[in-house]
Every structure is written in C-alpha cells, then in structure tokens.
Amino acid sequence: MRKKLISNLTNKFPTKDITDDDIKYKIPLSTSKKNNIVRVNKKVIFSDKTFPVIVGPNGIESKKLLFECAKFYQSIGVNLFRVHTFKPLTFPYRSKQYNDTMFEGLNWIEELKKYYDFTYISEITEIQYLEKLSSVVDILQIGSRNMQNFELLRECAKTKKTIILKRHFGASLRDFLGAAEHILLQGNKNLILCERGIVAPHTHKDTSRFILDIPAIVALKEISNLPVISDPSHASFWASWVPPLAYASVSCGSNGLIIESHPRPSKSMVDPLQPLDFKNTKNLLNKIKKLAKFHGKKLI
Ligand code: PEP
Ligand code: MN
C-alpha cells in the first residue's frame, strides 16, 4: 500500500535539503556564483570587507525615545538606526503602556532626519504601509513571520529598496532561499538575508527562546551569493547572551548584525529582557569593531 503511494507521487524526493535540481530550477538567482555586494548608499555597504551593525530599540515607542537614541548612537559612531514604527506582535492584546506608533512614528522619523544622517531601517508588516514607509526609510525589513508572504515580498522588491529578509524560525534554508528568489526575480538585487534564531525541541524558558542557527550562516554563505547578517537579540531573548552570540556571528562569517538597544531596557514596551542598555551597546560595538578588523572587515 505504502509502496503504491510513493510511486504515485510526482515529487519523488521531498526533502528539506537543497538539491542540484533546486539550484538549477528553483533558486538559480539566490545561488548564482556572482558575488552580490549590496550598496545602500556611499557609507553603508554590505560586502565581505565591510561589517554594518544595525542598532536600535524594538520599536520607536515615542518621539522622546527616538531622539534620545539618535543622540547617543551618533555619539558612539552608529550609522544604521533601527526605527521600527509598525510592529507585528504575537498576541493581539496590547498592554496599556504599549503605544502603536505606526504613521505617527513615521512623522517622528521624518523630523529626526532633519537633524541626523543615519541610514534608517524599519519593518514593513503590510502592503498598505509600503508606499509611505519606503518614502521615509532606506532599508525595509521583512520580519520572520512574513518570510513567505509572497505578495508582500514582491511589492517590496518592486520599490528597488534594500531589503533585509529574516528567516522564519521554522523555515528550512531551502524555503528561505525560495522566499529570497521571489524578491530577486523582480529584478531587485539589494537583498540581505538575516538569521534570527529557530525553534528546536531544546529551546525553553531557562535556556533560550530560539537557537541562533550559526551553521545556517556558514551554509548560506556557501550556497548563496547574498550578504547574510545575524540578529542575536531576537535569537537569544536574554541581553547578557547577545554579546557572545554576536562574536560567534562575526567569527562564522556573518556580514553584519542587528542589535537591540534601549536606554532603559526594563521599560521597553516589548521584550524588556532583550535589549542592551547604552553602556553595554557601546562596549559591544567596541569589541565588534576589533573582532571585525581581525577578520579583515571594517565596522560600519
Ligand atoms: C524585529 O526585528 O523586531 C522582529 C520582530 O524580528 P523577527 O521578525 O525576527 O521576530
Ligand atoms: Mn522584536
């Protein structure tokens, strides 16, 4: 009976691994041998010689927080500022203190841009926000939960903006590159992949919420031609674990980092255990600069 079922299947080798056939027919663009350097602007380049680090709070929360972060980040030489104003939250109920910043937050970012010359990254959660968001920020982040929202991927790709595509926490690398292919197929090569931790039977409260898939960074660098960055903050969930995972990411060949940072972590409206405070943000960047240099890369 089972034999019969298998012989009737047209897809004879269902697999999570990437096959030669996949490379030829399913993900030819994301695996092409041509090295893809992503140039966002004169200062910010994702390549094997540069190491951009994206820093910012989980969400921008308030105009005061946005300006406070900007002032500090500028003082320690940060170039890429994470300014998330649209946030996907796992549960639809928000605490009273949670402020849905959305379009109001975009106005704050526009005001901030008059005073600060950062490269701005913000998450796009729905197509209806795309036109406005892409007119304000430099890089669009597509979050893990939207990794296979193909319509969103296509519409973002059409803007020709730089895109950071995060891996879903349950996705194989095959599915991840399949999603990347949807963006590349629209003629947008300004694409960066981001490993942000996966779920596994051994992830739990006392260890970690997710496991940062370090081998996936190495594998993606081997298989694909795209820059691969790492988000140790979302992967670990614990602020004290972020620096060691960041160092591991640099040393395994990642092309950049996303670091969550907040002046008063315990007051962060989302995931208060996760962000580094300002002092630890500064210390981490100092160490990353040295480690990146050791690996022949310049911190941006
Ligand atoms: C985020 O960067 O704030 C975020 C929600 O990340 P992820 O999509 O990886 O969970
Ligand atoms: Mn988050």
Coordinates of C-alpha atoms and ligand atoms in Angstrom, one line a residue:
M1 CA 0.0 0.0 0.0
R2 CA 2.7 2.4 1.0
K3 CA 4.9 1.5 -1.9
K4 CA 2.0 2.3 -4.2
L5 CA 1.5 5.7 -2.6
I6 CA 5.2 6.6 -3.1
S7 CA 5.3 5.5 -6.7
N8 CA 2.2 7.7 -7.4
L9 CA 3.8 10.9 -6.1
T10 CA 5.2 13.2 -8.7
N11 CA 7.6 14.9 -6.3
K12 CA 9.6 11.7 -5.7
F13 CA 12.2 13.2 -3.4
P14 CA 10.5 15.5 -0.9
T15 CA 13.4 16.9 1.1
K16 CA 14.5 19.8 3.2
D17 CA 17.9 19.7 1.7
I18 CA 18.9 21.8 -1.2
T19 CA 19.4 19.6 -4.3
D20 CA 21.3 20.3 -7.5
D21 CA 17.9 20.4 -9.2
D22 CA 16.8 23.2 -6.8
I23 CA 19.8 25.2 -7.6
K24 CA 19.2 24.8 -11.3
Y25 CA 15.4 25.3 -11.4
K26 CA 14.1 26.7 -8.1
I27 CA 16.7 29.1 -6.7
P28 CA 19.1 29.9 -9.6
L29 CA 19.2 33.6 -8.7
S30 CA 19.9 33.3 -5.0
T31 CA 22.6 30.7 -5.6
S32 CA 24.3 32.2 -8.7
K33 CA 28.0 32.5 -8.2
K34 CA 28.2 36.2 -8.8
N35 CA 29.1 37.8 -5.6
N36 CA 26.3 40.2 -4.5
I37 CA 27.5 43.4 -2.9
V38 CA 24.7 45.5 -1.5
R39 CA 25.4 49.2 -1.7
V40 CA 22.8 51.1 0.3
N41 CA 24.5 54.5 -0.1
K42 CA 28.0 55.9 -0.1
K43 CA 28.6 55.0 3.6
V44 CA 26.7 51.7 4.0
I45 CA 27.9 48.7 2.0
F46 CA 27.2 45.0 2.8
S47 CA 30.2 43.0 1.5
D48 CA 32.9 40.7 2.6
K49 CA 35.1 43.6 3.5
T50 CA 32.6 45.7 5.5
F51 CA 30.6 45.0 8.6
P52 CA 27.4 47.1 9.1
V53 CA 25.8 47.0 12.5
I54 CA 22.2 48.0 12.9
V55 CA 21.3 49.3 16.3
G56 CA 18.0 50.4 17.9
P57 CA 15.1 49.7 20.2
N58 CA 12.5 47.1 19.5
G59 CA 10.0 49.8 18.5
I60 CA 10.5 53.5 18.5
E61 CA 7.8 54.0 21.2
S62 CA 7.9 57.8 21.5
K63 CA 9.4 60.8 19.9
K64 CA 11.5 61.3 23.1
L65 CA 12.9 57.8 22.9
L66 CA 13.7 58.2 19.2
F67 CA 15.6 61.4 19.7
E68 CA 17.3 60.1 22.8
C69 CA 18.6 57.0 21.0
A70 CA 19.7 59.1 18.0
K71 CA 21.8 61.4 20.1
F72 CA 23.5 58.5 21.9
Y73 CA 24.1 56.4 18.8
Q74 CA 25.6 59.3 16.9
S75 CA 28.0 59.9 19.8
I76 CA 29.3 56.3 19.6
G77 CA 29.5 56.2 15.8
V78 CA 26.5 54.1 14.9
N79 CA 25.5 54.5 11.2
L80 CA 22.5 52.2 10.9
F81 CA 19.5 53.0 13.0
R82 CA 16.7 50.6 13.6
V83 CA 13.5 52.7 13.7
H84 CA 10.5 50.2 13.7
T85 CA 7.2 52.0 13.8
F86 CA 5.0 49.2 12.5
K87 CA 5.3 46.1 14.7
P88 CA 3.9 42.6 14.3
L89 CA 3.0 41.4 17.8
T90 CA 2.4 37.7 18.6
F91 CA -0.8 38.4 20.6
P92 CA -3.4 41.0 19.5
Y93 CA -3.9 42.4 23.0
R94 CA -1.5 45.2 23.9
S95 CA -0.7 46.4 27.4
K96 CA -2.0 49.9 28.3
Q97 CA 1.6 51.3 28.1
Y98 CA 2.0 50.0 24.5
N99 CA 1.8 52.7 22.1
D100 CA 1.0 51.8 18.5
T101 CA 3.3 54.3 16.8
M102 CA 2.6 53.5 13.1
F103 CA 2.1 56.6 10.9
E104 CA 2.7 59.0 13.8
G105 CA 6.1 57.3 14.2
L106 CA 6.8 57.9 10.6
N107 CA 6.3 61.7 11.2
W108 CA 8.8 61.5 14.1
I109 CA 11.4 59.8 11.8
E110 CA 10.9 62.4 9.2
E111 CA 11.6 65.1 11.8
L112 CA 14.6 63.2 13.1
K113 CA 16.0 63.1 9.6
K114 CA 16.3 66.9 9.6
Y115 CA 18.9 66.6 12.4
Y116 CA 20.6 63.2 11.9
D117 CA 22.1 61.5 8.9
F118 CA 21.7 57.8 9.8
T119 CA 20.8 55.0 7.4
Y120 CA 17.3 54.1 8.6
I121 CA 15.8 50.6 8.7
S122 CA 12.2 49.8 9.5
E123 CA 9.9 46.8 9.4
I124 CA 7.2 46.6 6.8
T125 CA 4.3 44.5 8.0
E126 CA 1.6 45.1 5.4
I127 CA 1.4 46.3 1.8
Q128 CA -0.9 49.1 2.7
Y129 CA 2.0 50.8 4.6
L130 CA 4.6 50.3 1.9
E131 CA 4.4 53.4 -0.2
K132 CA 4.7 55.8 2.8
L133 CA 7.3 53.7 4.7
S134 CA 9.5 53.3 1.6
S135 CA 9.5 57.0 1.0
V136 CA 10.9 57.7 4.5
V137 CA 13.4 54.9 5.3
D138 CA 16.4 53.4 3.4
I139 CA 16.1 49.7 4.2
L140 CA 12.9 47.7 4.5
Q141 CA 13.0 44.8 7.0
I142 CA 10.6 41.9 6.3
G143 CA 10.2 40.1 9.6
S144 CA 10.3 36.3 10.1
R145 CA 6.6 36.0 10.4
N146 CA 6.2 37.4 6.9
M147 CA 9.0 35.5 5.3
Q148 CA 6.6 33.6 3.0
N149 CA 4.2 36.5 2.5
F150 CA 5.0 36.4 -1.2
E151 CA 2.7 39.2 -2.2
L152 CA 4.5 41.5 0.3
L153 CA 7.9 40.3 -0.9
R154 CA 7.1 41.1 -4.5
E155 CA 5.7 44.5 -3.7
C156 CA 8.7 45.4 -1.5
A157 CA 11.0 44.2 -4.3
K158 CA 9.4 46.4 -6.8
T159 CA 10.3 49.5 -4.8
K160 CA 14.0 48.6 -5.5
K161 CA 14.8 49.5 -1.9
T162 CA 17.3 47.4 0.0
I163 CA 15.5 44.6 1.8
I164 CA 16.5 42.6 4.9
L165 CA 14.7 39.3 4.7
K166 CA 14.5 37.5 8.1
R167 CA 14.4 33.7 8.2
H168 CA 11.2 32.3 9.7
F169 CA 12.0 30.4 12.9
G170 CA 10.7 27.2 11.4
A171 CA 12.0 27.5 7.9
S172 CA 14.5 25.3 6.2
L173 CA 17.2 27.1 4.2
R174 CA 15.5 25.8 1.1
D175 CA 12.3 27.7 1.9
F176 CA 14.3 30.7 3.0
L177 CA 16.2 30.9 -0.3
G178 CA 12.9 30.2 -2.1
A179 CA 11.5 33.4 -0.5
A180 CA 14.6 35.3 -1.4
E181 CA 14.2 34.2 -5.0
H182 CA 10.8 35.9 -5.1
I183 CA 12.5 39.2 -4.4
L184 CA 15.4 38.7 -6.8
L185 CA 13.1 37.6 -9.6
Q186 CA 11.6 41.1 -9.5
G187 CA 15.0 42.5 -10.5
N188 CA 15.8 43.7 -7.0
K189 CA 19.3 42.5 -6.1
N190 CA 19.5 44.7 -3.0
L191 CA 18.8 41.8 -0.7
I192 CA 20.3 40.8 2.6
L193 CA 19.4 37.6 4.4
C194 CA 19.1 37.6 8.2
E195 CA 19.4 34.6 10.6
R196 CA 17.4 35.3 13.8
G197 CA 17.1 32.0 15.6
I198 CA 15.0 28.9 15.1
V199 CA 12.8 26.8 17.3
A200 CA 14.0 23.4 18.3
P201 CA 13.0 20.7 20.8
H202 CA 15.6 22.1 23.2
T203 CA 14.6 25.7 23.3
H204 CA 12.8 26.6 26.6
K205 CA 12.5 29.2 29.2
D206 CA 15.6 28.6 31.2
T207 CA 17.9 28.3 28.2
S208 CA 16.7 30.2 25.2
R209 CA 13.6 31.0 23.3
F210 CA 15.2 30.3 20.0
I211 CA 18.6 28.8 18.9
L212 CA 20.7 31.1 16.8
D213 CA 21.5 28.8 13.8
I214 CA 25.2 29.5 13.4
P215 CA 25.8 26.7 10.9
A216 CA 23.0 28.2 8.8
I217 CA 25.0 31.4 8.5
V218 CA 28.0 29.4 7.2
A219 CA 25.8 27.3 4.9
L220 CA 24.0 30.3 3.5
K221 CA 27.4 31.9 2.8
E222 CA 28.4 28.8 0.9
I223 CA 25.3 28.2 -1.1
S224 CA 24.1 31.7 -1.8
N225 CA 25.7 34.9 -3.1
L226 CA 23.8 37.2 -0.8
P227 CA 25.1 39.0 2.3
V228 CA 24.0 37.2 5.5
I229 CA 23.6 39.1 8.7
S230 CA 22.7 37.8 12.2
D231 CA 20.2 39.0 14.9
P232 CA 21.5 37.6 18.2
S233 CA 19.0 39.8 20.1
H234 CA 15.8 38.1 18.8
A235 CA 17.6 34.7 18.9
S236 CA 18.6 34.7 22.5
F237 CA 16.0 36.8 24.2
W238 CA 18.4 37.5 27.1
A239 CA 20.5 40.7 26.9
S240 CA 23.5 39.0 28.6
W241 CA 23.7 36.4 25.9
V242 CA 23.7 38.9 23.0
P243 CA 27.5 39.7 23.1
P244 CA 28.7 36.1 22.9
L245 CA 26.3 35.3 20.1
A246 CA 27.3 38.5 18.3
Y247 CA 31.0 37.5 18.5
A248 CA 30.2 34.0 17.2
S249 CA 28.3 35.5 14.3
V250 CA 31.2 37.7 13.3
S251 CA 33.6 34.8 13.5
C252 CA 31.5 32.5 11.4
G253 CA 31.4 34.9 8.5
S254 CA 28.3 36.9 9.0
N255 CA 28.1 40.2 7.0
G256 CA 26.6 42.3 9.7
L257 CA 24.4 42.4 12.9
I258 CA 21.2 43.6 14.3
I259 CA 21.5 44.6 17.9
E260 CA 18.5 45.7 20.0
S261 CA 19.3 48.5 22.4
H262 CA 17.3 50.7 24.8
P263 CA 18.3 53.4 27.3
R264 CA 16.1 51.7 30.0
P265 CA 15.7 48.1 28.9
S266 CA 13.3 47.2 31.7
K267 CA 10.9 49.9 30.4
S268 CA 11.0 48.6 26.8
M269 CA 7.4 48.1 25.7
V270 CA 8.2 44.8 24.0
D271 CA 10.6 42.1 25.2
P272 CA 12.3 44.1 28.0
L273 CA 14.8 41.3 28.8
Q274 CA 16.3 41.5 25.3
P275 CA 17.8 44.9 24.6
L276 CA 21.3 46.0 25.7
D277 CA 21.4 49.3 27.7
F278 CA 23.5 52.1 26.3
K279 CA 26.7 51.3 28.2
N280 CA 26.6 47.7 27.0
T281 CA 25.7 48.8 23.5
K282 CA 28.9 50.9 23.4
N283 CA 31.0 48.1 24.9
L284 CA 29.7 45.6 22.4
L285 CA 30.4 47.9 19.4
N286 CA 33.9 48.5 20.6
K287 CA 34.6 44.8 20.8
I288 CA 32.9 44.0 17.5
K289 CA 35.0 46.7 15.8
K290 CA 38.2 44.9 16.9
L291 CA 36.9 41.4 16.0
A292 CA 35.6 42.5 12.6
K293 CA 39.1 44.0 12.0
F294 CA 40.7 40.7 12.9
H295 CA 38.5 39.1 10.2
G296 CA 39.5 41.7 7.7
K297 CA 36.3 43.7 7.8
K298 CA 35.6 47.3 8.6
L299 CA 32.8 48.1 11.1
I300 CA 30.2 50.4 9.6
Ligands
PEP1 C1 12.1 42.5 15.0 O1 13.2 42.7 14.4 O2 11.6 43.4 15.7 C2 11.3 41.3 14.8 C3 10.0 41.2 15.1 O3 12.1 40.2 14.4 P1 11.6 38.8 13.9 O4 10.8 39.0 12.7 O5 12.9 38.1 13.6 O6 10.9 38.1 15.1
MN2 MN 11.3 42.4 18.2

